[in-house]
């Protein structure tokens, strides 16, 4: 039996906002680390991981926003720009089907 949760879209929106907050924190942390000359010189290539985390967070928040606006699951993940994220989300839907 399928139940409609009238609060689901509000929760999707709230979680999307939480992810955006995480994004801001990641950006602040990465800026702090880049400002540390020693860290920047020795770990600059690893700083790219922050960019990936920020992009994944943005994409996840956008999916939740689309779901909150009424998009179906497959339609919500179609615009995801990071192929690896889109692939993981499609795999999750396939596993659940």
PDB file of N, CA and C in Angstrom:
ATOM      1  N   UNK A   1       0.840  -1.173   0.000  1.00  0.00           N
ATOM      2  CA  UNK A   1       0.000   0.000   0.000  1.00  0.00           C
ATOM      3  C   UNK A   1       0.895   1.248   0.000  1.00  0.00           C
ATOM      4  N   UNK A   2       0.617   2.157  -0.906  1.00  0.00           N
ATOM      5  CA  UNK A   2       1.381   3.384  -1.016  1.00  0.00           C
ATOM      6  C   UNK A   2       0.717   4.476  -0.194  1.00  0.00           C
ATOM      7  N   UNK A   3       1.524   5.155   0.589  1.00  0.00           N
ATOM      8  CA  UNK A   3       1.015   6.264   1.384  1.00  0.00           C
ATOM      9  C   UNK A   3       1.657   7.557   0.901  1.00  0.00           C
ATOM     10  N   UNK A   4       0.886   8.612   0.918  1.00  0.00           N
ATOM     11  CA  UNK A   4       1.408   9.920   0.555  1.00  0.00           C
ATOM     12  C   UNK A   4       1.756  10.664   1.834  1.00  0.00           C
ATOM     13  N   UNK A   5       2.981  11.089   1.917  1.00  0.00           N
ATOM     14  CA  UNK A   5       3.448  11.850   3.074  1.00  0.00           C
ATOM     15  C   UNK A   5       3.392  13.329   2.705  1.00  0.00           C
ATOM     16  N   UNK A   6       2.424  14.040   3.245  1.00  0.00           N
ATOM     17  CA  UNK A   6       2.256  15.444   2.879  1.00  0.00           C
ATOM     18  C   UNK A   6       3.408  16.329   3.357  1.00  0.00           C
ATOM     19  N   UNK A   7       4.249  15.810   4.223  1.00  0.00           N
ATOM     20  CA  UNK A   7       5.401  16.577   4.704  1.00  0.00           C
ATOM     21  C   UNK A   7       6.684  16.272   3.922  1.00  0.00           C
ATOM     22  N   UNK A   8       6.632  15.287   3.029  1.00  0.00           N
ATOM     23  CA  UNK A   8       7.841  14.854   2.323  1.00  0.00           C
ATOM     24  C   UNK A   8       8.501  15.993   1.553  1.00  0.00           C
ATOM     25  N   UNK A   9       7.726  16.782   0.828  1.00  0.00           N
ATOM     26  CA  UNK A   9       8.342  17.860   0.043  1.00  0.00           C
ATOM     27  C   UNK A   9       9.001  18.899   0.950  1.00  0.00           C
ATOM     28  N   UNK A  10       8.405  19.142   2.103  1.00  0.00           N
ATOM     29  CA  UNK A  10       9.013  20.081   3.054  1.00  0.00           C
ATOM     30  C   UNK A  10      10.324  19.517   3.612  1.00  0.00           C
ATOM     31  N   UNK A  11      10.329  18.226   3.868  1.00  0.00           N
ATOM     32  CA  UNK A  11      11.554  17.588   4.354  1.00  0.00           C
ATOM     33  C   UNK A  11      12.632  17.600   3.274  1.00  0.00           C
ATOM     34  N   UNK A  12      12.258  17.329   2.022  1.00  0.00           N
ATOM     35  CA  UNK A  12      13.225  17.388   0.924  1.00  0.00           C
ATOM     36  C   UNK A  12      13.864  18.771   0.855  1.00  0.00           C
ATOM     37  N   UNK A  13      13.043  19.792   0.958  1.00  0.00           N
ATOM     38  CA  UNK A  13      13.547  21.166   0.917  1.00  0.00           C
ATOM     39  C   UNK A  13      14.476  21.454   2.093  1.00  0.00           C
ATOM     40  N   UNK A  14      14.088  21.007   3.274  1.00  0.00           N
ATOM     41  CA  UNK A  14      14.912  21.243   4.468  1.00  0.00           C
ATOM     42  C   UNK A  14      16.253  20.525   4.371  1.00  0.00           C
ATOM     43  N   UNK A  15      16.246  19.290   3.875  1.00  0.00           N
ATOM     44  CA  UNK A  15      17.505  18.547   3.730  1.00  0.00           C
ATOM     45  C   UNK A  15      18.375  19.208   2.663  1.00  0.00           C
ATOM     46  N   UNK A  16      17.771  19.699   1.599  1.00  0.00           N
ATOM     47  CA  UNK A  16      18.533  20.419   0.573  1.00  0.00           C
ATOM     48  C   UNK A  16      19.220  21.641   1.177  1.00  0.00           C
ATOM     49  N   UNK A  17      18.522  22.353   2.029  1.00  0.00           N
ATOM     50  CA  UNK A  17      19.119  23.514   2.700  1.00  0.00           C
ATOM     51  C   UNK A  17      20.260  23.092   3.628  1.00  0.00           C
ATOM     52  N   UNK A  18      20.094  21.978   4.307  1.00  0.00           N
ATOM     53  CA  UNK A  18      21.176  21.463   5.162  1.00  0.00           C
ATOM     54  C   UNK A  18      22.410  21.141   4.325  1.00  0.00           C
ATOM     55  N   UNK A  19      22.197  20.544   3.159  1.00  0.00           N
ATOM     56  CA  UNK A  19      23.323  20.233   2.274  1.00  0.00           C
ATOM     57  C   UNK A  19      24.011  21.513   1.805  1.00  0.00           C
ATOM     58  N   UNK A  20      23.236  22.536   1.531  1.00  0.00           N
ATOM     59  CA  UNK A  20      23.841  23.814   1.140  1.00  0.00           C
ATOM     60  C   UNK A  20      24.651  24.414   2.285  1.00  0.00           C
ATOM     61  N   UNK A  21      24.186  24.216   3.494  1.00  0.00           N
ATOM     62  CA  UNK A  21      24.941  24.678   4.664  1.00  0.00           C
ATOM     63  C   UNK A  21      26.267  23.913   4.762  1.00  0.00           C
ATOM     64  N   UNK A  22      26.228  22.618   4.520  1.00  0.00           N
ATOM     65  CA  UNK A  22      27.455  21.807   4.514  1.00  0.00           C
ATOM     66  C   UNK A  22      28.403  22.326   3.437  1.00  0.00           C
ATOM     67  N   UNK A  23      27.848  22.686   2.288  1.00  0.00           N
ATOM     68  CA  UNK A  23      28.670  23.221   1.203  1.00  0.00           C
ATOM     69  C   UNK A  23      29.408  24.474   1.662  1.00  0.00           C
ATOM     70  N   UNK A  24      28.712  25.371   2.317  1.00  0.00           N
ATOM     71  CA  UNK A  24      29.332  26.608   2.809  1.00  0.00           C
ATOM     72  C   UNK A  24      30.451  26.281   3.793  1.00  0.00           C
ATOM     73  N   UNK A  25      30.198  25.345   4.688  1.00  0.00           N
ATOM     74  CA  UNK A  25      31.229  24.950   5.660  1.00  0.00           C
ATOM     75  C   UNK A  25      32.449  24.359   4.960  1.00  0.00           C
ATOM     76  N   UNK A  26      32.223  23.531   3.946  1.00  0.00           N
ATOM     77  CA  UNK A  26      33.337  22.959   3.187  1.00  0.00           C
ATOM     78  C   UNK A  26      34.137  24.053   2.485  1.00  0.00           C
ATOM     79  N   UNK A  27      33.443  25.011   1.905  1.00  0.00           N
ATOM     80  CA  UNK A  27      34.135  26.121   1.249  1.00  0.00           C
ATOM     81  C   UNK A  27      34.965  26.913   2.246  1.00  0.00           C
ATOM     82  N   UNK A  28      34.405  27.172   3.417  1.00  0.00           N
ATOM     83  CA  UNK A  28      35.138  27.913   4.443  1.00  0.00           C
ATOM     84  C   UNK A  28      36.373  27.138   4.898  1.00  0.00           C
ATOM     85  N   UNK A  29      36.212  25.843   5.101  1.00  0.00           N
ATOM     86  CA  UNK A  29      37.345  25.023   5.524  1.00  0.00           C
ATOM     87  C   UNK A  29      38.420  24.984   4.450  1.00  0.00           C
ATOM     88  N   UNK A  30      38.017  24.833   3.200  1.00  0.00           N
ATOM     89  CA  UNK A  30      39.018  24.787   2.134  1.00  0.00           C
ATOM     90  C   UNK A  30      39.764  26.112   2.020  1.00  0.00           C
ATOM     91  N   UNK A  31      39.070  27.229   2.194  1.00  0.00           N
ATOM     92  CA  UNK A  31      39.736  28.531   2.146  1.00  0.00           C
ATOM     93  C   UNK A  31      40.717  28.690   3.307  1.00  0.00           C
ATOM     94  N   UNK A  32      40.333  28.198   4.456  1.00  0.00           N
ATOM     95  CA  UNK A  32      41.206  28.250   5.625  1.00  0.00           C
ATOM     96  C   UNK A  32      42.477  27.433   5.377  1.00  0.00           C
ATOM     97  N   UNK A  33      42.311  26.254   4.809  1.00  0.00           N
ATOM     98  CA  UNK A  33      43.462  25.391   4.555  1.00  0.00           C
ATOM     99  C   UNK A  33      44.363  25.958   3.467  1.00  0.00           C
ATOM    100  N   UNK A  34      43.780  26.531   2.432  1.00  0.00           N
ATOM    101  CA  UNK A  34      44.581  27.129   1.365  1.00  0.00           C
ATOM    102  C   UNK A  34      45.374  28.317   1.896  1.00  0.00           C
ATOM    103  N   UNK A  35      44.821  29.018   2.859  1.00  0.00           N
ATOM    104  CA  UNK A  35      45.519  30.167   3.448  1.00  0.00           C
ATOM    105  C   UNK A  35      46.747  29.748   4.249  1.00  0.00           C
ATOM    106  N   UNK A  36      46.790  28.489   4.661  1.00  0.00           N
ATOM    107  CA  UNK A  36      47.947  27.955   5.384  1.00  0.00           C
ATOM    108  C   UNK A  36      49.006  27.582   4.348  1.00  0.00           C
ATOM    109  N   UNK A  37      50.051  28.376   4.262  1.00  0.00           N
ATOM    110  CA  UNK A  37      51.071  28.199   3.230  1.00  0.00           C
ATOM    111  C   UNK A  37      51.684  26.806   3.251  1.00  0.00           C
ATOM    112  N   UNK A  38      52.016  26.299   4.414  1.00  0.00           N
ATOM    113  CA  UNK A  38      52.611  24.964   4.520  1.00  0.00           C
ATOM    114  C   UNK A  38      51.649  23.905   3.979  1.00  0.00           C
ATOM    115  N   UNK A  39      50.414  23.969   4.395  1.00  0.00           N
ATOM    116  CA  UNK A  39      49.426  22.989   3.938  1.00  0.00           C
ATOM    117  C   UNK A  39      49.234  23.088   2.426  1.00  0.00           C
ATOM    118  N   UNK A  40      49.100  24.312   1.939  1.00  0.00           N
ATOM    119  CA  UNK A  40      48.865  24.517   0.514  1.00  0.00           C
ATOM    120  C   UNK A  40      50.010  23.969  -0.331  1.00  0.00           C
ATOM    121  N   UNK A  41      51.244  24.184   0.111  1.00  0.00           N
ATOM    122  CA  UNK A  41      52.401  23.702  -0.645  1.00  0.00           C
ATOM    123  C   UNK A  41      52.482  22.181  -0.675  1.00  0.00           C
ATOM    124  N   UNK A  42      52.092  21.538   0.394  1.00  0.00           N
ATOM    125  CA  UNK A  42      52.264  20.092   0.500  1.00  0.00           C
ATOM    126  C   UNK A  42      51.024  19.280   0.139  1.00  0.00           C
ATOM    127  N   UNK A  43      49.870  19.922   0.058  1.00  0.00           N
ATOM    128  CA  UNK A  43      48.636  19.156  -0.151  1.00  0.00           C
ATOM    129  C   UNK A  43      47.709  19.788  -1.181  1.00  0.00           C
ATOM    130  N   UNK A  44      48.237  20.620  -2.039  1.00  0.00           N
ATOM    131  CA  UNK A  44      47.393  21.338  -2.987  1.00  0.00           C
ATOM    132  C   UNK A  44      46.570  20.392  -3.858  1.00  0.00           C
ATOM    133  N   UNK A  45      47.186  19.312  -4.334  1.00  0.00           N
ATOM    134  CA  UNK A  45      46.455  18.377  -5.197  1.00  0.00           C
ATOM    135  C   UNK A  45      45.289  17.724  -4.459  1.00  0.00           C
ATOM    136  N   UNK A  46      45.416  17.560  -3.161  1.00  0.00           N
ATOM    137  CA  UNK A  46      44.337  16.951  -2.373  1.00  0.00           C
ATOM    138  C   UNK A  46      43.197  17.937  -2.133  1.00  0.00           C
ATOM    139  N   UNK A  47      43.462  19.216  -2.329  1.00  0.00           N
ATOM    140  CA  UNK A  47      42.422  20.223  -2.151  1.00  0.00           C
ATOM    141  C   UNK A  47      41.316  20.075  -3.195  1.00  0.00           C
ATOM    142  N   UNK A  48      41.621  19.406  -4.300  1.00  0.00           N
ATOM    143  CA  UNK A  48      40.600  19.163  -5.317  1.00  0.00           C
ATOM    144  C   UNK A  48      39.451  18.327  -4.761  1.00  0.00           C
ATOM    145  N   UNK A  49      39.716  17.558  -3.726  1.00  0.00           N
ATOM    146  CA  UNK A  49      38.668  16.761  -3.103  1.00  0.00           C
ATOM    147  C   UNK A  49      37.579  17.667  -2.529  1.00  0.00           C
ATOM    148  N   UNK A  50      37.961  18.834  -2.020  1.00  0.00           N
ATOM    149  CA  UNK A  50      36.963  19.776  -1.509  1.00  0.00           C
ATOM    150  C   UNK A  50      36.025  20.213  -2.630  1.00  0.00           C
ATOM    151  N   UNK A  51      36.585  20.474  -3.805  1.00  0.00           N
ATOM    152  CA  UNK A  51      35.760  20.879  -4.938  1.00  0.00           C
ATOM    153  C   UNK A  51      34.770  19.779  -5.304  1.00  0.00           C
ATOM    154  N   UNK A  52      35.236  18.538  -5.306  1.00  0.00           N
ATOM    155  CA  UNK A  52      34.351  17.416  -5.611  1.00  0.00           C
ATOM    156  C   UNK A  52      33.250  17.283  -4.559  1.00  0.00           C
ATOM    157  N   UNK A  53      33.613  17.410  -3.293  1.00  0.00           N
ATOM    158  CA  UNK A  53      32.612  17.344  -2.222  1.00  0.00           C
ATOM    159  C   UNK A  53      31.572  18.452  -2.368  1.00  0.00           C
ATOM    160  N   UNK A  54      32.020  19.635  -2.703  1.00  0.00           N
ATOM    161  CA  UNK A  54      31.112  20.768  -2.879  1.00  0.00           C
ATOM    162  C   UNK A  54      30.172  20.518  -4.055  1.00  0.00           C
ATOM    163  N   UNK A  55      30.710  20.007  -5.157  1.00  0.00           N
ATOM    164  CA  UNK A  55      29.872  19.714  -6.319  1.00  0.00           C
ATOM    165  C   UNK A  55      28.851  18.617  -6.017  1.00  0.00           C
ATOM    166  N   UNK A  56      29.279  17.563  -5.332  1.00  0.00           N
ATOM    167  CA  UNK A  56      28.358  16.477  -4.968  1.00  0.00           C
ATOM    168  C   UNK A  56      27.252  16.988  -4.058  1.00  0.00           C
ATOM    169  N   UNK A  57      27.611  17.844  -3.128  1.00  0.00           N
ATOM    170  CA  UNK A  57      26.628  18.423  -2.215  1.00  0.00           C
ATOM    171  C   UNK A  57      25.622  19.266  -2.983  1.00  0.00           C
ATOM    172  N   UNK A  58      26.108  20.084  -3.909  1.00  0.00           N
ATOM    173  CA  UNK A  58      25.212  20.907  -4.729  1.00  0.00           C
ATOM    174  C   UNK A  58      24.256  20.046  -5.549  1.00  0.00           C
ATOM    175  N   UNK A  59      24.791  19.013  -6.174  1.00  0.00           N
ATOM    176  CA  UNK A  59      23.955  18.141  -7.009  1.00  0.00           C
ATOM    177  C   UNK A  59      22.894  17.435  -6.168  1.00  0.00           C
ATOM    178  N   UNK A  60      23.277  16.967  -5.003  1.00  0.00           N
ATOM    179  CA  UNK A  60      22.324  16.280  -4.120  1.00  0.00           C
ATOM    180  C   UNK A  60      21.225  17.228  -3.659  1.00  0.00           C
ATOM    181  N   UNK A  61      21.603  18.445  -3.321  1.00  0.00           N
ATOM    182  CA  UNK A  61      20.610  19.443  -2.908  1.00  0.00           C
ATOM    183  C   UNK A  61      19.653  19.749  -4.050  1.00  0.00           C
ATOM    184  N   UNK A  62      20.173  19.844  -5.256  1.00  0.00           N
ATOM    185  CA  UNK A  62      19.324  20.139  -6.414  1.00  0.00           C
ATOM    186  C   UNK A  62      18.332  19.005  -6.680  1.00  0.00           C
ATOM    187  N   UNK A  63      18.771  17.755  -6.510  1.00  0.00           N
ATOM    188  CA  UNK A  63      17.860  16.613  -6.673  1.00  0.00           C
ATOM    189  C   UNK A  63      16.729  16.716  -5.662  1.00  0.00           C
ATOM    190  N   UNK A  64      17.069  16.998  -4.426  1.00  0.00           N
ATOM    191  CA  UNK A  64      16.036  17.133  -3.395  1.00  0.00           C
ATOM    192  C   UNK A  64      15.087  18.291  -3.703  1.00  0.00           C
ATOM    193  N   UNK A  65      15.612  19.391  -4.214  1.00  0.00           N
ATOM    194  CA  UNK A  65      14.752  20.516  -4.604  1.00  0.00           C
ATOM    195  C   UNK A  65      13.769  20.099  -5.696  1.00  0.00           C
ATOM    196  N   UNK A  66      14.263  19.363  -6.678  1.00  0.00           N
ATOM    197  CA  UNK A  66      13.378  18.918  -7.756  1.00  0.00           C
ATOM    198  C   UNK A  66      12.315  17.959  -7.231  1.00  0.00           C
ATOM    199  N   UNK A  67      12.720  17.074  -6.319  1.00  0.00           N
ATOM    200  CA  UNK A  67      11.752  16.151  -5.712  1.00  0.00           C
ATOM    201  C   UNK A  67      10.712  16.936  -4.912  1.00  0.00           C
ATOM    202  N   UNK A  68      11.154  17.938  -4.176  1.00  0.00           N
ATOM    203  CA  UNK A  68      10.232  18.759  -3.384  1.00  0.00           C
ATOM    204  C   UNK A  68       9.243  19.500  -4.278  1.00  0.00           C
ATOM    205  N   UNK A  69       9.681  19.837  -5.489  1.00  0.00           N
ATOM    206  CA  UNK A  69       8.815  20.544  -6.433  1.00  0.00           C
ATOM    207  C   UNK A  69       7.876  19.600  -7.175  1.00  0.00           C
ATOM    208  N   UNK A  70       7.996  18.294  -6.907  1.00  0.00           N
ATOM    209  CA  UNK A  70       7.076  17.335  -7.504  1.00  0.00           C
ATOM    210  C   UNK A  70       7.643  16.477  -8.615  1.00  0.00           C
ATOM    211  N   UNK A  71       8.933  16.603  -8.898  1.00  0.00           N
ATOM    212  CA  UNK A  71       9.532  15.784  -9.952  1.00  0.00           C
ATOM    213  C   UNK A  71       9.554  14.319  -9.540  1.00  0.00           C
ATOM    214  N   UNK A  72       9.400  13.451 -10.519  1.00  0.00           N
ATOM    215  CA  UNK A  72       9.534  12.014 -10.291  1.00  0.00           C
ATOM    216  C   UNK A  72      11.021  11.695 -10.119  1.00  0.00           C
ATOM    217  N   UNK A  73      11.297  10.577  -9.490  1.00  0.00           N
ATOM    218  CA  UNK A  73      12.680  10.214  -9.140  1.00  0.00           C
ATOM    219  C   UNK A  73      13.631  10.267 -10.330  1.00  0.00           C
ATOM    220  N   UNK A  74      13.282   9.589 -11.422  1.00  0.00           N
ATOM    221  CA  UNK A  74      14.178   9.553 -12.589  1.00  0.00           C
ATOM    222  C   UNK A  74      14.351  10.943 -13.203  1.00  0.00           C
ATOM    223  N   UNK A  75      13.273  11.715 -13.227  1.00  0.00           N
ATOM    224  CA  UNK A  75      13.355  13.077 -13.759  1.00  0.00           C
ATOM    225  C   UNK A  75      14.210  13.974 -12.867  1.00  0.00           C
ATOM    226  N   UNK A  76      14.188  13.726 -11.579  1.00  0.00           N
ATOM    227  CA  UNK A  76      14.951  14.543 -10.632  1.00  0.00           C
ATOM    228  C   UNK A  76      16.453  14.338 -10.778  1.00  0.00           C
ATOM    229  N   UNK A  77      16.863  13.138 -11.185  1.00  0.00           N
ATOM    230  CA  UNK A  77      18.307  12.892 -11.310  1.00  0.00           C
ATOM    231  C   UNK A  77      18.840  13.136 -12.722  1.00  0.00           C
ATOM    232  N   UNK A  78      17.956  13.272 -13.703  1.00  0.00           N
ATOM    233  CA  UNK A  78      18.395  13.469 -15.088  1.00  0.00           C
ATOM    234  C   UNK A  78      19.301  14.691 -15.264  1.00  0.00           C
ATOM    235  N   UNK A  79      19.023  15.844 -14.646  1.00  0.00           N
ATOM    236  CA  UNK A  79      19.881  17.024 -14.840  1.00  0.00           C
ATOM    237  C   UNK A  79      21.204  17.005 -14.066  1.00  0.00           C
ATOM    238  N   UNK A  80      21.457  15.981 -13.270  1.00  0.00           N
ATOM    239  CA  UNK A  80      22.696  15.928 -12.485  1.00  0.00           C
ATOM    240  C   UNK A  80      23.885  15.975 -13.441  1.00  0.00           C
ATOM    241  N   UNK A  81      24.796  16.915 -13.207  1.00  0.00           N
ATOM    242  CA  UNK A  81      25.931  17.134 -14.110  1.00  0.00           C
ATOM    243  C   UNK A  81      27.105  16.205 -13.852  1.00  0.00           C
ATOM    244  N   UNK A  82      27.266  15.763 -12.618  1.00  0.00           N
ATOM    245  CA  UNK A  82      28.376  14.855 -12.313  1.00  0.00           C
ATOM    246  C   UNK A  82      27.944  13.431 -12.642  1.00  0.00           C
ATOM    247  N   UNK A  83      28.581  12.858 -13.634  1.00  0.00           N
ATOM    248  CA  UNK A  83      28.190  11.533 -14.107  1.00  0.00           C
ATOM    249  C   UNK A  83      28.272  10.478 -13.009  1.00  0.00           C
ATOM    250  N   UNK A  84      29.297  10.544 -12.174  1.00  0.00           N
ATOM    251  CA  UNK A  84      29.433   9.538 -11.115  1.00  0.00           C
ATOM    252  C   UNK A  84      28.285   9.627 -10.116  1.00  0.00           C
ATOM    253  N   UNK A  85      27.835  10.832  -9.821  1.00  0.00           N
ATOM    254  CA  UNK A  85      26.701  11.002  -8.906  1.00  0.00           C
ATOM    255  C   UNK A  85      25.431  10.485  -9.573  1.00  0.00           C
ATOM    256  N   UNK A  86      25.233  10.870 -10.814  1.00  0.00           N
ATOM    257  CA  UNK A  86      24.050  10.410 -11.540  1.00  0.00           C
ATOM    258  C   UNK A  86      24.035   8.882 -11.627  1.00  0.00           C
ATOM    259  N   UNK A  87      25.169   8.274 -11.900  1.00  0.00           N
ATOM    260  CA  UNK A  87      25.252   6.809 -11.974  1.00  0.00           C
ATOM    261  C   UNK A  87      24.896   6.159 -10.642  1.00  0.00           C
ATOM    262  N   UNK A  88      25.398   6.707  -9.544  1.00  0.00           N
ATOM    263  CA  UNK A  88      25.080   6.137  -8.225  1.00  0.00           C
ATOM    264  C   UNK A  88      23.596   6.267  -7.909  1.00  0.00           C
ATOM    265  N   UNK A  89      23.009   7.403  -8.262  1.00  0.00           N
ATOM    266  CA  UNK A  89      21.583   7.598  -8.005  1.00  0.00           C
ATOM    267  C   UNK A  89      20.733   6.676  -8.872  1.00  0.00           C
ATOM    268  N   UNK A  90      21.109   6.527 -10.130  1.00  0.00           N
ATOM    269  CA  UNK A  90      20.386   5.587 -11.007  1.00  0.00           C
ATOM    270  C   UNK A  90      20.504   4.157 -10.484  1.00  0.00           C
ATOM    271  N   UNK A  91      21.685   3.792 -10.023  1.00  0.00           N
ATOM    272  CA  UNK A  91      21.883   2.444  -9.475  1.00  0.00           C
ATOM    273  C   UNK A  91      21.013   2.233  -8.239  1.00  0.00           C
ATOM    274  N   UNK A  92      20.890   3.258  -7.412  1.00  0.00           N
ATOM    275  CA  UNK A  92      20.050   3.149  -6.216  1.00  0.00           C
ATOM    276  C   UNK A  92      18.588   2.948  -6.600  1.00  0.00           C
ATOM    277  N   UNK A  93      18.133   3.666  -7.632  1.00  0.00           N
ATOM    278  CA  UNK A  93      16.752   3.494  -8.087  1.00  0.00           C
ATOM    279  C   UNK A  93      16.545   2.113  -8.698  1.00  0.00           C
ATOM    280  N   UNK A  94      17.531   1.645  -9.459  1.00  0.00           N
ATOM    281  CA  UNK A  94      17.423   0.321 -10.073  1.00  0.00           C
ATOM    282  C   UNK A  94      17.373  -0.769  -9.010  1.00  0.00           C
ATOM    283  N   UNK A  95      18.161  -0.611  -7.982  1.00  0.00           N
ATOM    284  CA  UNK A  95      18.189  -1.594  -6.894  1.00  0.00           C
ATOM    285  C   UNK A  95      16.851  -1.626  -6.156  1.00  0.00           C
ATOM    286  N   UNK A  96      16.231  -0.470  -6.016  1.00  0.00           N
ATOM    287  CA  UNK A  96      14.960  -0.385  -5.289  1.00  0.00           C
ATOM    288  C   UNK A  96      13.779  -0.878  -6.122  1.00  0.00           C
ATOM    289  N   UNK A  97      13.950  -0.893  -7.443  1.00  0.00           N
ATOM    290  CA  UNK A  97      12.832  -1.269  -8.335  1.00  0.00           C
ATOM    291  C   UNK A  97      12.536  -2.747  -8.315  1.00  0.00           C
TER     292      UNK A  97
END
